[in-house]
Amino acid sequence: MKLLRTNQIGFSQRVRLEWFEQTANFVLAGNDKASVYDSLEELLKDKVSVGSHVERSGREKTITILLKTWLTAPSELELLRIEGLELLKSIPRSEHLPIHWGMVMAVYPFWSSVATQTGRLLKLQDTAVASQIQRRIREQYGDRETASH
């Protein structure tokens, strides 16, 4: 049985806005996947999984998230990706956060679910405690390790 993209989590690393920004800039500069990957590897080498020798390190996972967001998004999101990149070129950097956020939510529906649950809790009670959000996410996605962090 194939797991639907909407049921996958796929986002298990902390990823900084500046890394999304840099990835988009690499793509906008016309770099191919190998070049973007190498540039991200260089950018993150002393920031993520420093000294790690595991087969699939946190750095590798972070690069996958960045690439999937701005370079290798699912085909049904290609137009959104292109329009997002065009917007990033045409608006001030101070306004880029919603573009990155929207693209991440489209590529990683789990991220959208976390935002939705957080918003619901804030609307109900003016606060959102991580344990409450995690409980609601586990109800939706099951008791997976990445749904608890």
Tab-separated table of N, CA and C in Angstrom:
chain	number	residue	atom	x	y	z
A	1	MET	N	0.836	-1.175	0.000
A	1	MET	CA	0.000	0.000	0.000
A	1	MET	C	0.885	1.245	0.000
A	2	LYS	N	0.670	2.125	-0.970
A	2	LYS	CA	1.457	3.343	-1.076
A	2	LYS	C	0.895	4.399	-0.129
A	3	LEU	N	1.786	5.039	0.615
A	3	LEU	CA	1.393	6.094	1.533
A	3	LEU	C	1.133	7.369	0.736
A	4	LEU	N	-0.037	7.954	0.898
A	4	LEU	CA	-0.365	9.190	0.204
A	4	LEU	C	0.546	10.314	0.676
A	5	ARG	N	0.866	11.229	-0.230
A	5	ARG	CA	1.718	12.364	0.122
A	5	ARG	C	1.123	13.152	1.285
A	6	THR	N	-0.202	13.245	1.330
A	6	THR	CA	-0.848	14.010	2.392
A	6	THR	C	-0.750	13.326	3.749
A	7	ASN	N	-0.414	12.041	3.777
A	7	ASN	CA	-0.270	11.317	5.040
A	7	ASN	C	1.183	11.216	5.491
A	8	GLN	N	2.092	11.640	4.644
A	8	GLN	CA	3.506	11.584	4.993
A	8	GLN	C	3.879	12.799	5.832
A	9	ILE	N	4.836	12.607	6.712
A	9	ILE	CA	5.314	13.729	7.519
A	9	ILE	C	6.472	14.392	6.784
A	10	GLY	N	7.577	13.703	6.600
A	10	GLY	CA	8.661	14.172	5.756
A	10	GLY	C	9.406	15.404	6.209
A	11	PHE	N	8.989	16.021	7.281
A	11	PHE	CA	9.614	17.266	7.736
A	11	PHE	C	9.999	17.060	9.190
A	12	SER	N	11.217	16.601	9.415
A	12	SER	CA	11.619	16.231	10.770
A	12	SER	C	12.823	17.024	11.265
A	13	GLN	N	13.164	18.097	10.582
A	13	GLN	CA	14.335	18.883	10.946
A	13	GLN	C	13.936	20.339	11.171
A	14	ARG	N	14.717	21.012	11.983
A	14	ARG	CA	14.551	22.462	12.098
A	14	ARG	C	15.251	23.078	10.900
A	15	VAL	N	14.525	23.891	10.177
A	15	VAL	CA	15.066	24.509	8.971
A	15	VAL	C	14.878	26.014	9.099
A	16	ARG	N	15.959	26.732	8.996
A	16	ARG	CA	15.929	28.182	9.177
A	16	ARG	C	15.425	28.889	7.917
A	17	LEU	N	14.730	29.993	8.120
A	17	LEU	CA	14.223	30.795	7.014
A	17	LEU	C	15.349	31.177	6.060
A	18	GLU	N	16.486	31.550	6.598
A	18	GLU	CA	17.607	31.966	5.740
A	18	GLU	C	18.052	30.836	4.809
A	19	TRP	N	17.850	29.576	5.208
A	19	TRP	CA	18.237	28.459	4.342
A	19	TRP	C	17.234	28.293	3.206
A	20	PHE	N	15.944	28.510	3.498
A	20	PHE	CA	14.946	28.506	2.424
A	20	PHE	C	15.253	29.633	1.442
A	21	GLU	N	15.584	30.782	1.993
A	21	GLU	CA	15.900	31.950	1.166
A	21	GLU	C	17.102	31.659	0.260
A	22	GLN	N	18.134	31.089	0.837
A	22	GLN	CA	19.338	30.785	0.060
A	22	GLN	C	19.047	29.736	-1.010
A	23	THR	N	18.263	28.730	-0.667
A	23	THR	CA	17.899	27.697	-1.646
A	23	THR	C	17.154	28.312	-2.819
A	24	ALA	N	16.174	29.147	-2.525
A	24	ALA	CA	15.428	29.815	-3.596
A	24	ALA	C	16.365	30.653	-4.458
A	25	ASN	N	17.310	31.333	-3.836
A	25	ASN	CA	18.271	32.139	-4.597
A	25	ASN	C	19.140	31.274	-5.502
A	26	PHE	N	19.571	30.115	-5.004
A	26	PHE	CA	20.359	29.193	-5.843
A	26	PHE	C	19.544	28.759	-7.059
A	27	VAL	N	18.264	28.447	-6.834
A	27	VAL	CA	17.390	28.015	-7.929
A	27	VAL	C	17.158	29.171	-8.899
A	28	LEU	N	16.880	30.351	-8.370
A	28	LEU	CA	16.644	31.519	-9.224
A	28	LEU	C	17.870	31.882	-10.060
A	29	ALA	N	19.050	31.537	-9.565
A	29	ALA	CA	20.284	31.814	-10.304
A	29	ALA	C	20.490	30.828	-11.452
A	30	GLY	N	19.583	29.844	-11.577
A	30	GLY	CA	19.657	28.900	-12.688
A	30	GLY	C	20.517	27.680	-12.443
A	31	ASN	N	20.873	27.426	-11.199
A	31	ASN	CA	21.699	26.261	-10.874
A	31	ASN	C	20.916	24.967	-11.028
A	32	ASP	N	21.600	23.912	-11.451
A	32	ASP	CA	20.959	22.601	-11.545
A	32	ASP	C	20.945	21.941	-10.163
A	33	LYS	N	20.276	20.796	-10.079
A	33	LYS	CA	20.094	20.122	-8.790
A	33	LYS	C	21.424	19.803	-8.118
A	34	ALA	N	22.383	19.290	-8.874
A	34	ALA	CA	23.680	18.933	-8.288
A	34	ALA	C	24.380	20.167	-7.725
A	35	SER	N	24.316	21.270	-8.440
A	35	SER	CA	24.959	22.506	-7.975
A	35	SER	C	24.271	23.053	-6.732
A	36	VAL	N	22.945	23.021	-6.729
A	36	VAL	CA	22.210	23.498	-5.558
A	36	VAL	C	22.537	22.606	-4.364
A	37	TYR	N	22.555	21.295	-4.582
A	37	TYR	CA	22.882	20.362	-3.501
A	37	TYR	C	24.265	20.678	-2.931
A	38	ASP	N	25.255	20.817	-3.811
A	38	ASP	CA	26.623	21.107	-3.364
A	38	ASP	C	26.692	22.432	-2.609
A	39	SER	N	25.977	23.427	-3.089
A	39	SER	CA	25.962	24.735	-2.424
A	39	SER	C	25.323	24.641	-1.042
A	40	LEU	N	24.255	23.868	-0.932
A	40	LEU	CA	23.612	23.681	0.371
A	40	LEU	C	24.504	22.884	1.313
A	41	GLU	N	25.170	21.889	0.784
A	41	GLU	CA	26.113	21.103	1.595
A	41	GLU	C	27.179	22.035	2.177
A	42	GLU	N	27.702	22.910	1.359
A	42	GLU	CA	28.716	23.873	1.809
A	42	GLU	C	28.125	24.844	2.837
A	43	LEU	N	26.935	25.356	2.565
A	43	LEU	CA	26.273	26.300	3.463
A	43	LEU	C	26.027	25.694	4.847
A	44	LEU	N	25.636	24.418	4.877
A	44	LEU	CA	25.203	23.785	6.127
A	44	LEU	C	26.278	22.962	6.827
A	45	LYS	N	27.451	22.836	6.224
A	45	LYS	CA	28.459	21.917	6.760
A	45	LYS	C	28.856	22.204	8.201
A	46	ASP	N	28.847	23.456	8.614
A	46	ASP	CA	29.203	23.764	10.001
A	46	ASP	C	27.994	24.235	10.818
A	47	LYS	N	26.786	23.933	10.298
A	47	LYS	CA	25.559	24.346	10.986
A	47	LYS	C	24.661	23.173	11.384
A	48	VAL	N	24.682	22.096	10.611
A	48	VAL	CA	23.789	20.958	10.853
A	48	VAL	C	24.609	19.673	10.835
A	49	SER	N	24.411	18.826	11.829
A	49	SER	CA	25.076	17.515	11.927
A	49	SER	C	26.594	17.623	11.822
A	50	VAL	N	27.151	18.598	12.502
A	50	VAL	CA	28.599	18.784	12.500
A	50	VAL	C	29.251	17.579	13.164
A	51	GLY	N	30.176	16.935	12.464
A	51	GLY	CA	30.886	15.773	12.986
A	51	GLY	C	30.124	14.469	12.891
A	52	SER	N	28.929	14.483	12.333
A	52	SER	CA	28.127	13.267	12.211
A	52	SER	C	28.609	12.421	11.042
A	53	HIS	N	28.612	11.121	11.242
A	53	HIS	CA	29.017	10.198	10.183
A	53	HIS	C	27.933	9.167	9.889
A	54	VAL	N	26.705	9.426	10.335
A	54	VAL	CA	25.616	8.499	10.048
A	54	VAL	C	25.267	8.572	8.569
A	55	GLU	N	24.667	7.488	8.072
A	55	GLU	CA	24.384	7.391	6.640
A	55	GLU	C	23.477	8.517	6.147
A	56	ARG	N	22.405	8.794	6.868
A	56	ARG	CA	21.477	9.866	6.450
A	56	ARG	C	21.380	10.858	7.600
A	57	SER	N	22.283	11.807	7.621
A	57	SER	CA	22.391	12.757	8.720
A	57	SER	C	21.274	13.795	8.678
A	58	GLY	N	21.202	14.561	9.747
A	58	GLY	CA	20.258	15.663	9.787
A	58	GLY	C	20.515	16.660	8.670
A	59	ARG	N	21.781	16.840	8.301
A	59	ARG	CA	22.106	17.753	7.201
A	59	ARG	C	21.507	17.248	5.900
A	60	GLU	N	21.650	15.962	5.643
A	60	GLU	CA	21.089	15.367	4.423
A	60	GLU	C	19.568	15.535	4.398
A	61	LYS	N	18.930	15.311	5.532
A	61	LYS	CA	17.471	15.465	5.615
A	61	LYS	C	17.062	16.923	5.423
A	62	THR	N	17.831	17.840	5.991
A	62	THR	CA	17.549	19.265	5.825
A	62	THR	C	17.669	19.668	4.364
A	63	ILE	N	18.712	19.200	3.701
A	63	ILE	CA	18.902	19.510	2.279
A	63	ILE	C	17.748	18.946	1.459
A	64	THR	N	17.291	17.756	1.794
A	64	THR	CA	16.149	17.162	1.088
A	64	THR	C	14.915	18.051	1.220
A	65	ILE	N	14.653	18.552	2.419
A	65	ILE	CA	13.510	19.438	2.644
A	65	ILE	C	13.650	20.706	1.800
A	66	LEU	N	14.825	21.298	1.818
A	66	LEU	CA	15.061	22.528	1.058
A	66	LEU	C	14.907	22.298	-0.443
A	67	LEU	N	15.490	21.206	-0.938
A	67	LEU	CA	15.388	20.900	-2.370
A	67	LEU	C	13.950	20.620	-2.777
A	68	LYS	N	13.249	19.840	-1.957
A	68	LYS	CA	11.874	19.487	-2.305
A	68	LYS	C	10.967	20.714	-2.289
A	69	THR	N	11.290	21.675	-1.456
A	69	THR	CA	10.475	22.885	-1.391
A	69	THR	C	10.676	23.769	-2.617
A	70	TRP	N	11.923	24.005	-3.028
A	70	TRP	CA	12.173	24.992	-4.081
A	70	TRP	C	12.747	24.450	-5.379
A	71	LEU	N	13.034	23.155	-5.465
A	71	LEU	CA	13.595	22.640	-6.717
A	71	LEU	C	12.884	21.398	-7.233
A	72	THR	N	12.578	20.456	-6.359
A	72	THR	CA	12.026	19.172	-6.804
A	72	THR	C	10.630	18.922	-6.235
A	73	ALA	N	9.842	19.976	-6.119
A	73	ALA	CA	8.476	19.838	-5.595
A	73	ALA	C	7.688	18.855	-6.458
A	74	PRO	N	6.676	18.199	-5.895
A	74	PRO	CA	5.836	17.302	-6.695
A	74	PRO	C	5.299	18.020	-7.938
A	75	SER	N	5.133	17.281	-9.008
A	75	SER	CA	4.747	17.872	-10.300
A	75	SER	C	3.453	18.679	-10.218
A	76	GLU	N	2.509	18.251	-9.386
A	76	GLU	CA	1.249	18.991	-9.288
A	76	GLU	C	1.433	20.368	-8.636
A	77	LEU	N	2.610	20.618	-8.062
A	77	LEU	CA	2.897	21.909	-7.437
A	77	LEU	C	3.866	22.752	-8.258
A	78	GLU	N	4.174	22.304	-9.463
A	78	GLU	CA	5.179	22.997	-10.279
A	78	GLU	C	4.800	24.450	-10.558
A	79	LEU	N	3.569	24.712	-10.927
A	79	LEU	CA	3.155	26.088	-11.209
A	79	LEU	C	3.259	26.951	-9.951
A	80	LEU	N	2.843	26.416	-8.817
A	80	LEU	CA	2.953	27.140	-7.553
A	80	LEU	C	4.414	27.451	-7.248
A	81	ARG	N	5.293	26.483	-7.465
A	81	ARG	CA	6.728	26.670	-7.218
A	81	ARG	C	7.275	27.801	-8.087
A	82	ILE	N	6.941	27.765	-9.362
A	82	ILE	CA	7.428	28.790	-10.292
A	82	ILE	C	6.893	30.168	-9.897
A	83	GLU	N	5.605	30.239	-9.585
A	83	GLU	CA	5.018	31.521	-9.189
A	83	GLU	C	5.608	32.019	-7.869
A	84	GLY	N	5.878	31.094	-6.952
A	84	GLY	CA	6.508	31.473	-5.689
A	84	GLY	C	7.889	32.054	-5.910
A	85	LEU	N	8.672	31.418	-6.770
A	85	LEU	CA	10.009	31.931	-7.080
A	85	LEU	C	9.925	33.306	-7.739
A	86	GLU	N	8.963	33.479	-8.633
A	86	GLU	CA	8.784	34.784	-9.287
A	86	GLU	C	8.416	35.856	-8.255
A	87	LEU	N	7.560	35.500	-7.316
A	87	LEU	CA	7.205	36.449	-6.255
A	87	LEU	C	8.422	36.827	-5.420
A	88	LEU	N	9.243	35.839	-5.094
A	88	LEU	CA	10.436	36.124	-4.300
A	88	LEU	C	11.346	37.123	-5.006
A	89	LYS	N	11.370	37.066	-6.331
A	89	LYS	CA	12.192	38.010	-7.098
A	89	LYS	C	11.613	39.418	-7.076
A	90	SER	N	10.302	39.527	-6.953
A	90	SER	CA	9.660	40.823	-7.184
A	90	SER	C	9.224	41.571	-5.923
A	91	ILE	N	9.299	40.940	-4.769
A	91	ILE	CA	8.873	41.627	-3.545
A	91	ILE	C	10.067	41.789	-2.607
A	92	PRO	N	9.981	42.743	-1.676
A	92	PRO	CA	11.091	42.939	-0.735
A	92	PRO	C	11.325	41.692	0.117
A	93	ARG	N	12.564	41.470	0.479
A	93	ARG	CA	12.917	40.290	1.277
A	93	ARG	C	12.118	40.235	2.581
A	94	SER	N	11.793	41.378	3.126
A	94	SER	CA	11.032	41.419	4.377
A	94	SER	C	9.647	40.793	4.231
A	95	GLU	N	9.212	40.570	2.993
A	95	GLU	CA	7.898	39.978	2.740
A	95	GLU	C	7.982	38.541	2.223
A	96	HIS	N	9.138	37.925	2.301
A	96	HIS	CA	9.335	36.580	1.758
A	96	HIS	C	8.785	35.463	2.643
A	97	LEU	N	8.700	35.679	3.944
A	97	LEU	CA	8.284	34.605	4.856
A	97	LEU	C	6.987	33.920	4.429
A	98	PRO	N	5.914	34.655	4.104
A	98	PRO	CA	4.676	33.959	3.716
A	98	PRO	C	4.823	33.115	2.449
A	99	ILE	N	5.719	33.505	1.553
A	99	ILE	CA	5.927	32.734	0.326
A	99	ILE	C	6.587	31.400	0.674
A	100	HIS	N	7.638	31.459	1.484
A	100	HIS	CA	8.300	30.217	1.908
A	100	HIS	C	7.325	29.350	2.706
A	101	TRP	N	6.599	29.966	3.622
A	101	TRP	CA	5.635	29.250	4.472
A	101	TRP	C	4.602	28.536	3.611
A	102	GLY	N	4.047	29.250	2.640
A	102	GLY	CA	3.031	28.659	1.765
A	102	GLY	C	3.569	27.499	0.955
A	103	MET	N	4.783	27.635	0.458
A	103	MET	CA	5.365	26.552	-0.336
A	103	MET	C	5.629	25.329	0.542
A	104	VAL	N	6.126	25.557	1.740
A	104	VAL	CA	6.357	24.436	2.662
A	104	VAL	C	5.036	23.745	2.991
A	105	MET	N	3.975	24.515	3.219
A	105	MET	CA	2.672	23.918	3.526
A	105	MET	C	2.146	23.097	2.351
A	106	ALA	N	2.400	23.559	1.131
A	106	ALA	CA	1.941	22.826	-0.052
A	106	ALA	C	2.733	21.538	-0.243
A	107	VAL	N	4.046	21.618	-0.076
A	107	VAL	CA	4.907	20.451	-0.298
A	107	VAL	C	4.798	19.460	0.856
A	108	TYR	N	4.673	19.974	2.065
A	108	TYR	CA	4.604	19.138	3.265
A	108	TYR	C	3.276	19.396	3.982
A	109	PRO	N	2.196	18.715	3.603
A	109	PRO	CA	0.892	18.935	4.240
A	109	PRO	C	0.922	18.777	5.765
A	110	PHE	N	1.863	18.001	6.279
A	110	PHE	CA	2.016	17.870	7.733
A	110	PHE	C	2.229	19.243	8.367
A	111	TRP	N	3.049	20.056	7.729
A	111	TRP	CA	3.336	21.396	8.234
A	111	TRP	C	2.050	22.220	8.307
A	112	SER	N	1.203	22.073	7.316
A	112	SER	CA	-0.088	22.758	7.299
A	112	SER	C	-0.965	22.269	8.453
A	113	SER	N	-0.928	20.973	8.722
A	113	SER	CA	-1.713	20.411	9.829
A	113	SER	C	-1.265	20.980	11.166
A	114	VAL	N	0.036	21.111	11.358
A	114	VAL	CA	0.554	21.689	12.606
A	114	VAL	C	0.079	23.135	12.741
A	115	ALA	N	0.164	23.896	11.657
A	115	ALA	CA	-0.289	25.291	11.689
A	115	ALA	C	-1.787	25.368	11.975
A	116	THR	N	-2.560	24.488	11.359
A	116	THR	CA	-4.009	24.472	11.570
A	116	THR	C	-4.346	24.164	13.023
A	117	GLN	N	-3.721	23.131	13.580
A	117	GLN	CA	-3.992	22.761	14.978
A	117	GLN	C	-3.566	23.870	15.931
A	118	THR	N	-2.435	24.500	15.641
A	118	THR	CA	-1.970	25.609	16.475
A	118	THR	C	-2.969	26.761	16.421
A	119	GLY	N	-3.424	27.093	15.230
A	119	GLY	CA	-4.405	28.166	15.070
A	119	GLY	C	-5.708	27.875	15.792
A	120	ARG	N	-6.174	26.646	15.712
A	120	ARG	CA	-7.420	26.273	16.403
A	120	ARG	C	-7.286	26.435	17.912
A	121	LEU	N	-6.148	25.972	18.441
A	121	LEU	CA	-5.932	26.109	19.884
A	121	LEU	C	-5.855	27.577	20.288
A	122	LEU	N	-5.164	28.378	19.505
A	122	LEU	CA	-5.052	29.802	19.824
A	122	LEU	C	-6.412	30.493	19.774
A	123	LYS	N	-7.243	30.097	18.838
A	123	LYS	CA	-8.581	30.684	18.721
A	123	LYS	C	-9.449	30.302	19.925
A	124	LEU	N	-9.299	29.054	20.390
A	124	LEU	CA	-10.102	28.567	21.513
A	124	LEU	C	-9.650	29.113	22.854
A	125	GLN	N	-8.336	29.202	23.057
A	125	GLN	CA	-7.856	29.474	24.415
A	125	GLN	C	-6.718	30.482	24.505
A	126	ASP	N	-6.385	31.145	23.440
A	126	ASP	CA	-5.347	32.183	23.430
A	126	ASP	C	-3.930	31.673	23.696
A	127	THR	N	-3.763	30.390	23.910
A	127	THR	CA	-2.427	29.808	24.055
A	127	THR	C	-2.413	28.455	23.346
A	128	ALA	N	-1.221	28.028	22.998
A	128	ALA	CA	-1.068	26.710	22.371
A	128	ALA	C	0.194	26.068	22.930
A	129	VAL	N	0.005	25.080	23.762
A	129	VAL	CA	1.121	24.365	24.372
A	129	VAL	C	1.545	23.234	23.433
A	130	ALA	N	2.855	23.035	23.312
A	130	ALA	CA	3.376	22.025	22.386
A	130	ALA	C	2.741	20.657	22.610
A	131	SER	N	2.548	20.258	23.863
A	131	SER	CA	1.984	18.931	24.132
A	131	SER	C	0.554	18.809	23.591
A	132	GLN	N	-0.209	19.894	23.620
A	132	GLN	CA	-1.572	19.862	23.078
A	132	GLN	C	-1.543	19.722	21.554
A	133	ILE	N	-0.656	20.457	20.931
A	133	ILE	CA	-0.521	20.373	19.471
A	133	ILE	C	-0.078	18.970	19.078
A	134	GLN	N	0.919	18.443	19.790
A	134	GLN	CA	1.427	17.100	19.492
A	134	GLN	C	0.333	16.055	19.642
A	135	ARG	N	-0.494	16.175	20.676
A	135	ARG	CA	-1.577	15.210	20.875
A	135	ARG	C	-2.535	15.230	19.687
A	136	ARG	N	-2.907	16.414	19.249
A	136	ARG	CA	-3.826	16.527	18.109
A	136	ARG	C	-3.189	16.004	16.822
A	137	ILE	N	-1.914	16.249	16.648
A	137	ILE	CA	-1.220	15.761	15.453
A	137	ILE	C	-1.120	14.238	15.495
A	138	ARG	N	-0.841	13.667	16.676
A	138	ARG	CA	-0.787	12.197	16.796
A	138	ARG	C	-2.142	11.579	16.491
A	139	GLU	N	-3.222	12.259	16.871
A	139	GLU	CA	-4.564	11.762	16.546
A	139	GLU	C	-4.764	11.710	15.032
A	140	GLN	N	-4.204	12.654	14.330
A	140	GLN	CA	-4.367	12.741	12.884
A	140	GLN	C	-3.397	11.828	12.131
A	141	TYR	N	-2.131	11.775	12.567
A	141	TYR	CA	-1.089	11.059	11.827
A	141	TYR	C	-0.666	9.746	12.473
A	142	GLY	N	-1.169	9.464	13.653
A	142	GLY	CA	-0.733	8.272	14.361
A	142	GLY	C	0.446	8.602	15.257
A	143	ASP	N	0.810	7.655	16.075
A	143	ASP	CA	1.859	7.880	17.073
A	143	ASP	C	3.230	7.604	16.469
A	144	ARG	N	3.674	8.496	15.613
A	144	ARG	CA	4.995	8.372	14.986
A	144	ARG	C	5.979	9.269	15.720
A	145	GLU	N	7.229	8.879	15.703
A	145	GLU	CA	8.248	9.664	16.403
A	145	GLU	C	8.276	11.109	15.909
A	146	THR	N	8.233	11.316	14.598
A	146	THR	CA	8.323	12.677	14.071
A	146	THR	C	7.073	13.498	14.340
A	147	ALA	N	5.972	12.872	14.681
A	147	ALA	CA	4.759	13.619	15.030
A	147	ALA	C	4.808	14.094	16.474
A	148	SER	N	5.815	13.692	17.204
A	148	SER	CA	5.923	14.037	18.618
A	148	SER	C	7.025	15.045	18.895
A	149	HIS	N	7.647	15.560	17.871
A	149	HIS	CA	8.751	16.511	18.082
A	149	HIS	C	8.411	17.807	17.503
